[in-house]
Amino acid sequence: MFNEFLGLGFVLANFIMLLVMYKFFGKAGLFAWVAMSTILANIQVTKTIEIIGLTATLGNSLYASTFLATDILNEKYGKKEAKKAVWLGFFSLLVMVIVMQFGLKFIPDDSDFAHGSLETIFGLVPQIAIASMIAYLASQHIDVMIFSALRKLFPKDSQFWIRNNGSTLLSQLLDTLIFTSIAFYGVFPFDVWLQIFISTYVLKFIVSLLDTPFGYLAKWITPIDEKKV
């Protein structure tokens, strides 16, 4: 049960840090969170773990937190700001991939001890890198669109949980389908691919449900730079 308890603590820590970033830095803090989390989640995804009886890749909870960040931006500042964060996350990931591929091409000195580890982590198969970027861009834009549509149907503050969960759960399903299809379909037998797809979405589903209370907390937070003097 160690991974389960650690995983729950990690999820809560992610959401708490997100709110702290928002409190102290406002919109800029949420933009920074999306950029950082997108990069870090794609580093963590290189590690596999066993949790709740499933074999899964690390990074799902951190990646899911980017959807909470864009939902907060959409809720409090509008669709335009949420889309800006989505594109920021995409280009942050793209820059990371390009920069690290260049970095790996440099011939290491005889005294170097890090190249092998960096090659393992950042020597991404192009198929996986492309899958990640396409899935991110498609699912995040769908999340913003669904959230905005649900806000018209369920506009009350008390109905935020409908907007948040409805948009995130649907967009995460699309994200998981696109990523696993491009990255793994044809690489593994269909039954193995299906298990990866289901386990990945189940974990994202759980994290998405856990983020709702933090979305309500964000609605009550007034960032320091937005307080009236």
mmCIF file of C-alpha atoms in Angstrom:
data_model
loop_
_atom_site.group_PDB
_atom_site.id
_atom_site.type_symbol
_atom_site.label_atom_id
_atom_site.label_comp_id
_atom_site.label_asym_id
_atom_site.label_seq_id
_atom_site.Cartn_x
_atom_site.Cartn_y
_atom_site.Cartn_z
ATOM 1 C CA MET A 1 0.000 0.000 0.000
ATOM 2 C CA PHE A 2 3.037 2.282 0.096
ATOM 3 C CA ASN A 3 2.553 3.520 -3.482
ATOM 4 C CA GLU A 4 -1.156 4.114 -2.874
ATOM 5 C CA PHE A 5 -0.563 6.291 0.205
ATOM 6 C CA LEU A 6 2.365 8.075 -1.401
ATOM 7 C CA GLY A 7 0.311 8.612 -4.548
ATOM 8 C CA LEU A 8 -2.553 10.184 -2.588
ATOM 9 C CA GLY A 9 -0.111 12.430 -0.757
ATOM 10 C CA PHE A 10 1.528 13.400 -4.043
ATOM 11 C CA VAL A 11 -1.835 14.276 -5.615
ATOM 12 C CA LEU A 12 -2.785 16.479 -2.663
ATOM 13 C CA ALA A 13 0.671 18.101 -2.660
ATOM 14 C CA ASN A 14 0.314 18.932 -6.367
ATOM 15 C CA PHE A 15 -3.018 20.668 -5.838
ATOM 16 C CA ILE A 16 -1.821 22.526 -2.737
ATOM 17 C CA MET A 17 1.284 23.791 -4.552
ATOM 18 C CA LEU A 18 -0.898 24.871 -7.468
ATOM 19 C CA LEU A 19 -3.090 26.950 -5.150
ATOM 20 C CA VAL A 20 -0.018 28.464 -3.465
ATOM 21 C CA MET A 21 1.319 29.467 -6.887
ATOM 22 C CA TYR A 22 -2.044 31.034 -7.691
ATOM 23 C CA LYS A 23 -2.260 32.873 -4.348
ATOM 24 C CA PHE A 24 1.169 34.476 -4.661
ATOM 25 C CA PHE A 25 1.452 34.976 -8.418
ATOM 26 C CA GLY A 26 -2.123 35.073 -9.735
ATOM 27 C CA LYS A 27 -2.660 34.190 -13.395
ATOM 28 C CA ALA A 28 1.100 34.133 -13.982
ATOM 29 C CA GLY A 29 1.402 31.426 -11.333
ATOM 30 C CA LEU A 30 -1.162 29.252 -13.137
ATOM 31 C CA PHE A 31 0.596 29.793 -16.469
ATOM 32 C CA ALA A 32 3.899 28.799 -14.866
ATOM 33 C CA TRP A 33 2.274 25.732 -13.290
ATOM 34 C CA VAL A 34 0.954 24.536 -16.644
ATOM 35 C CA ALA A 35 4.374 24.946 -18.263
ATOM 36 C CA MET A 36 6.289 23.253 -15.436
ATOM 37 C CA SER A 37 3.819 20.417 -14.933
ATOM 38 C CA THR A 38 3.620 19.598 -18.627
ATOM 39 C CA ILE A 39 7.408 19.242 -18.791
ATOM 40 C CA LEU A 40 7.785 17.351 -15.502
ATOM 41 C CA ALA A 41 4.909 14.971 -16.255
ATOM 42 C CA ASN A 42 6.566 13.999 -19.518
ATOM 43 C CA ILE A 43 9.788 13.266 -17.630
ATOM 44 C CA GLN A 44 7.974 11.251 -14.976
ATOM 45 C CA VAL A 45 6.150 9.204 -17.619
ATOM 46 C CA THR A 46 9.408 7.327 -18.277
ATOM 47 C CA LYS A 47 8.976 5.566 -14.907
ATOM 48 C CA THR A 48 6.452 2.747 -14.457
ATOM 49 C CA ILE A 49 4.879 1.918 -11.104
ATOM 50 C CA GLU A 50 2.304 -0.459 -9.666
ATOM 51 C CA ILE A 51 -0.622 1.254 -7.947
ATOM 52 C CA ILE A 52 -4.108 -0.010 -6.959
ATOM 53 C CA GLY A 53 -3.203 -3.286 -8.618
ATOM 54 C CA LEU A 54 -2.445 -1.636 -11.966
ATOM 55 C CA THR A 55 0.801 -1.130 -13.831
ATOM 56 C CA ALA A 56 0.896 2.496 -14.860
ATOM 57 C CA THR A 57 3.270 5.254 -15.825
ATOM 58 C CA LEU A 58 4.179 7.949 -13.332
ATOM 59 C CA GLY A 59 3.144 11.515 -14.121
ATOM 60 C CA ASN A 60 -0.619 11.039 -14.423
ATOM 61 C CA SER A 61 -1.481 13.104 -11.342
ATOM 62 C CA LEU A 62 0.915 15.909 -12.221
ATOM 63 C CA TYR A 63 -0.384 15.997 -15.788
ATOM 64 C CA ALA A 64 -3.997 15.990 -14.550
ATOM 65 C CA SER A 65 -3.276 19.069 -12.442
ATOM 66 C CA THR A 66 -2.774 21.085 -15.648
ATOM 67 C CA PHE A 67 -6.462 20.547 -16.414
ATOM 68 C CA LEU A 68 -7.386 22.008 -13.011
ATOM 69 C CA ALA A 69 -5.166 25.019 -13.738
ATOM 70 C CA THR A 70 -6.843 25.693 -17.100
ATOM 71 C CA ASP A 71 -10.292 25.187 -15.530
ATOM 72 C CA ILE A 72 -9.478 27.810 -12.886
ATOM 73 C CA LEU A 73 -8.285 30.202 -15.600
ATOM 74 C CA ASN A 74 -11.446 29.541 -17.613
ATOM 75 C CA GLU A 75 -13.688 29.971 -14.561
ATOM 76 C CA LYS A 76 -12.156 33.206 -13.276
ATOM 77 C CA TYR A 77 -10.583 34.867 -16.320
ATOM 78 C CA GLY A 78 -12.323 33.406 -19.376
ATOM 79 C CA LYS A 79 -11.699 31.057 -22.285
ATOM 80 C CA LYS A 80 -9.014 33.243 -23.881
ATOM 81 C CA GLU A 81 -6.703 33.013 -20.869
ATOM 82 C CA ALA A 82 -7.267 29.247 -20.595
ATOM 83 C CA LYS A 83 -6.328 28.743 -24.247
ATOM 84 C CA LYS A 84 -3.223 30.883 -23.749
ATOM 85 C CA ALA A 85 -2.136 28.532 -20.955
ATOM 86 C CA VAL A 86 -2.749 25.506 -23.182
ATOM 87 C CA TRP A 87 -0.470 26.879 -25.903
ATOM 88 C CA LEU A 88 2.144 27.830 -23.315
ATOM 89 C CA GLY A 89 2.195 24.256 -22.039
ATOM 90 C CA PHE A 90 2.457 22.876 -25.567
ATOM 91 C CA PHE A 91 5.395 25.080 -26.563
ATOM 92 C CA SER A 92 7.126 24.430 -23.227
ATOM 93 C CA LEU A 93 6.980 20.702 -23.986
ATOM 94 C CA LEU A 94 8.117 21.239 -27.565
ATOM 95 C CA VAL A 95 11.098 23.346 -26.452
ATOM 96 C CA MET A 96 12.060 20.730 -23.851
ATOM 97 C CA VAL A 97 12.024 17.945 -26.448
ATOM 98 C CA ILE A 98 14.074 19.936 -28.990
ATOM 99 C CA VAL A 99 16.597 21.290 -26.481
ATOM 100 C CA MET A 100 17.243 17.895 -24.905
ATOM 101 C CA GLN A 101 17.610 16.161 -28.271
ATOM 102 C CA PHE A 102 20.342 18.680 -29.124
ATOM 103 C CA GLY A 103 21.891 18.150 -25.693
ATOM 104 C CA LEU A 104 22.113 14.393 -26.228
ATOM 105 C CA LYS A 105 24.029 14.870 -29.486
ATOM 106 C CA PHE A 106 27.013 16.420 -27.700
ATOM 107 C CA ILE A 107 29.816 13.906 -27.191
ATOM 108 C CA PRO A 108 30.359 13.497 -23.427
ATOM 109 C CA ASP A 109 33.773 13.948 -21.853
ATOM 110 C CA ASP A 110 35.538 10.924 -20.362
ATOM 111 C CA SER A 111 34.780 12.328 -16.898
ATOM 112 C CA ASP A 112 31.038 12.537 -17.590
ATOM 113 C CA PHE A 113 28.703 10.386 -15.500
ATOM 114 C CA ALA A 114 25.296 11.787 -16.474
ATOM 115 C CA HIS A 115 24.995 11.200 -20.222
ATOM 116 C CA GLY A 116 23.724 7.627 -19.962
ATOM 117 C CA SER A 117 20.991 8.588 -17.519
ATOM 118 C CA LEU A 118 19.975 11.615 -19.581
ATOM 119 C CA GLU A 119 19.863 9.440 -22.682
ATOM 120 C CA THR A 120 17.562 6.997 -20.920
ATOM 121 C CA ILE A 121 15.191 9.753 -19.763
ATOM 122 C CA PHE A 122 15.271 12.187 -22.677
ATOM 123 C CA GLY A 123 16.077 9.832 -25.525
ATOM 124 C CA LEU A 124 12.393 9.818 -26.309
ATOM 125 C CA VAL A 125 11.140 7.695 -29.135
ATOM 126 C CA PRO A 126 9.731 10.231 -31.646
ATOM 127 C CA GLN A 127 6.477 8.265 -31.694
ATOM 128 C CA ILE A 128 5.970 8.849 -27.960
ATOM 129 C CA ALA A 129 6.948 12.537 -28.092
ATOM 130 C CA ILE A 130 4.566 13.187 -30.979
ATOM 131 C CA ALA A 131 1.796 11.245 -29.230
ATOM 132 C CA SER A 132 2.219 13.306 -26.077
ATOM 133 C CA MET A 133 2.096 16.670 -27.855
ATOM 134 C CA ILE A 134 -0.881 15.805 -30.079
ATOM 135 C CA ALA A 135 -2.838 14.355 -27.140
ATOM 136 C CA TYR A 136 -2.052 17.364 -24.946
ATOM 137 C CA LEU A 137 -3.042 19.958 -27.524
ATOM 138 C CA ALA A 138 -6.272 18.199 -28.553
ATOM 139 C CA SER A 139 -7.488 17.291 -25.070
ATOM 140 C CA GLN A 140 -6.708 20.650 -23.488
ATOM 141 C CA HIS A 141 -8.554 22.565 -26.194
ATOM 142 C CA ILE A 142 -11.511 20.198 -25.859
ATOM 143 C CA ASP A 143 -11.421 20.715 -22.085
ATOM 144 C CA VAL A 144 -11.629 24.497 -22.505
ATOM 145 C CA MET A 145 -14.476 24.211 -25.027
ATOM 146 C CA ILE A 146 -16.520 21.759 -22.934
ATOM 147 C CA PHE A 147 -15.995 23.791 -19.763
ATOM 148 C CA SER A 148 -17.225 26.948 -21.512
ATOM 149 C CA ALA A 149 -20.257 25.106 -22.930
ATOM 150 C CA LEU A 150 -21.134 23.618 -19.531
ATOM 151 C CA ARG A 151 -20.857 27.052 -17.917
ATOM 152 C CA LYS A 152 -23.730 28.227 -20.113
ATOM 153 C CA LEU A 153 -25.857 25.266 -18.997
ATOM 154 C CA PHE A 154 -24.733 25.240 -15.354
ATOM 155 C CA PRO A 155 -23.671 28.828 -14.526
ATOM 156 C CA LYS A 156 -24.052 28.825 -10.718
ATOM 157 C CA ASP A 157 -21.028 28.812 -8.431
ATOM 158 C CA SER A 158 -22.422 25.717 -6.723
ATOM 159 C CA GLN A 159 -22.374 23.946 -10.093
ATOM 160 C CA PHE A 160 -18.631 24.365 -10.619
ATOM 161 C CA TRP A 161 -18.180 20.642 -9.906
ATOM 162 C CA ILE A 162 -20.285 19.846 -12.992
ATOM 163 C CA ARG A 163 -18.212 22.122 -15.217
ATOM 164 C CA ASN A 164 -14.948 20.900 -13.750
ATOM 165 C CA ASN A 165 -15.632 17.168 -13.757
ATOM 166 C CA GLY A 166 -17.625 17.127 -16.980
ATOM 167 C CA SER A 167 -14.923 18.857 -18.997
ATOM 168 C CA THR A 168 -11.961 17.095 -17.388
ATOM 169 C CA LEU A 169 -13.312 13.550 -17.472
ATOM 170 C CA LEU A 170 -14.269 13.794 -21.151
ATOM 171 C CA SER A 171 -11.064 15.535 -22.234
ATOM 172 C CA GLN A 172 -8.920 13.078 -20.250
ATOM 173 C CA LEU A 173 -10.659 10.201 -22.032
ATOM 174 C CA LEU A 174 -9.721 11.768 -25.374
ATOM 175 C CA ASP A 175 -6.184 12.456 -24.153
ATOM 176 C CA THR A 176 -5.688 8.847 -23.049
ATOM 177 C CA LEU A 177 -7.143 7.450 -26.274
ATOM 178 C CA ILE A 178 -4.959 9.629 -28.513
ATOM 179 C CA PHE A 179 -1.752 9.113 -26.531
ATOM 180 C CA THR A 180 -2.000 5.349 -26.092
ATOM 181 C CA SER A 181 -3.136 4.867 -29.707
ATOM 182 C CA ILE A 182 -0.244 6.792 -31.245
ATOM 183 C CA ALA A 183 2.433 5.783 -28.736
ATOM 184 C CA PHE A 184 1.593 2.132 -28.056
ATOM 185 C CA TYR A 185 -0.962 0.734 -30.501
ATOM 186 C CA GLY A 186 0.832 -1.753 -32.738
ATOM 187 C CA VAL A 187 3.771 -1.859 -30.308
ATOM 188 C CA PHE A 188 1.926 -4.117 -27.875
ATOM 189 C CA PRO A 189 -0.729 -6.790 -28.502
ATOM 190 C CA PHE A 190 -4.262 -5.369 -28.431
ATOM 191 C CA ASP A 191 -5.072 -6.822 -24.986
ATOM 192 C CA VAL A 192 -1.949 -5.240 -23.474
ATOM 193 C CA TRP A 193 -2.693 -1.911 -25.166
ATOM 194 C CA LEU A 194 -6.257 -2.059 -23.805
ATOM 195 C CA GLN A 195 -4.973 -2.661 -20.265
ATOM 196 C CA ILE A 196 -2.633 0.319 -20.531
ATOM 197 C CA PHE A 197 -5.474 2.481 -21.854
ATOM 198 C CA ILE A 198 -7.884 1.464 -19.075
ATOM 199 C CA SER A 199 -5.367 1.739 -16.221
ATOM 200 C CA THR A 200 -4.174 5.163 -17.391
ATOM 201 C CA TYR A 201 -7.700 6.539 -17.641
ATOM 202 C CA VAL A 202 -8.779 5.062 -14.289
ATOM 203 C CA LEU A 203 -5.932 6.874 -12.542
ATOM 204 C CA LYS A 204 -6.699 10.136 -14.334
ATOM 205 C CA PHE A 205 -10.389 9.673 -13.469
ATOM 206 C CA ILE A 206 -9.598 9.353 -9.755
ATOM 207 C CA VAL A 207 -7.282 12.374 -9.759
ATOM 208 C CA SER A 208 -9.868 14.442 -11.642
ATOM 209 C CA LEU A 209 -12.476 13.735 -8.972
ATOM 210 C CA LEU A 210 -10.028 14.690 -6.217
ATOM 211 C CA ASP A 211 -9.252 18.075 -7.770
ATOM 212 C CA THR A 212 -12.801 19.475 -7.460
ATOM 213 C CA PRO A 213 -12.512 20.733 -3.833
ATOM 214 C CA PHE A 214 -9.321 22.551 -4.809
ATOM 215 C CA GLY A 215 -11.183 24.194 -7.675
ATOM 216 C CA TYR A 216 -13.682 25.588 -5.178
ATOM 217 C CA LEU A 217 -10.850 26.802 -2.959
ATOM 218 C CA ALA A 218 -9.328 28.594 -5.972
ATOM 219 C CA LYS A 219 -12.649 30.380 -6.558
ATOM 220 C CA TRP A 220 -12.434 31.839 -3.052
ATOM 221 C CA ILE A 221 -8.778 32.842 -3.337
ATOM 222 C CA THR A 222 -7.868 36.413 -4.237
ATOM 223 C CA PRO A 223 -4.271 36.505 -5.503
ATOM 224 C CA ILE A 224 -2.024 38.976 -3.709
ATOM 225 C CA ASP A 225 -1.448 41.036 -6.856
ATOM 226 C CA GLU A 226 -5.224 41.417 -7.392
ATOM 227 C CA LYS A 227 -6.054 42.768 -3.934
ATOM 228 C CA LYS A 228 -7.169 46.365 -3.846
ATOM 229 C CA VAL A 229 -4.841 48.689 -1.991
#
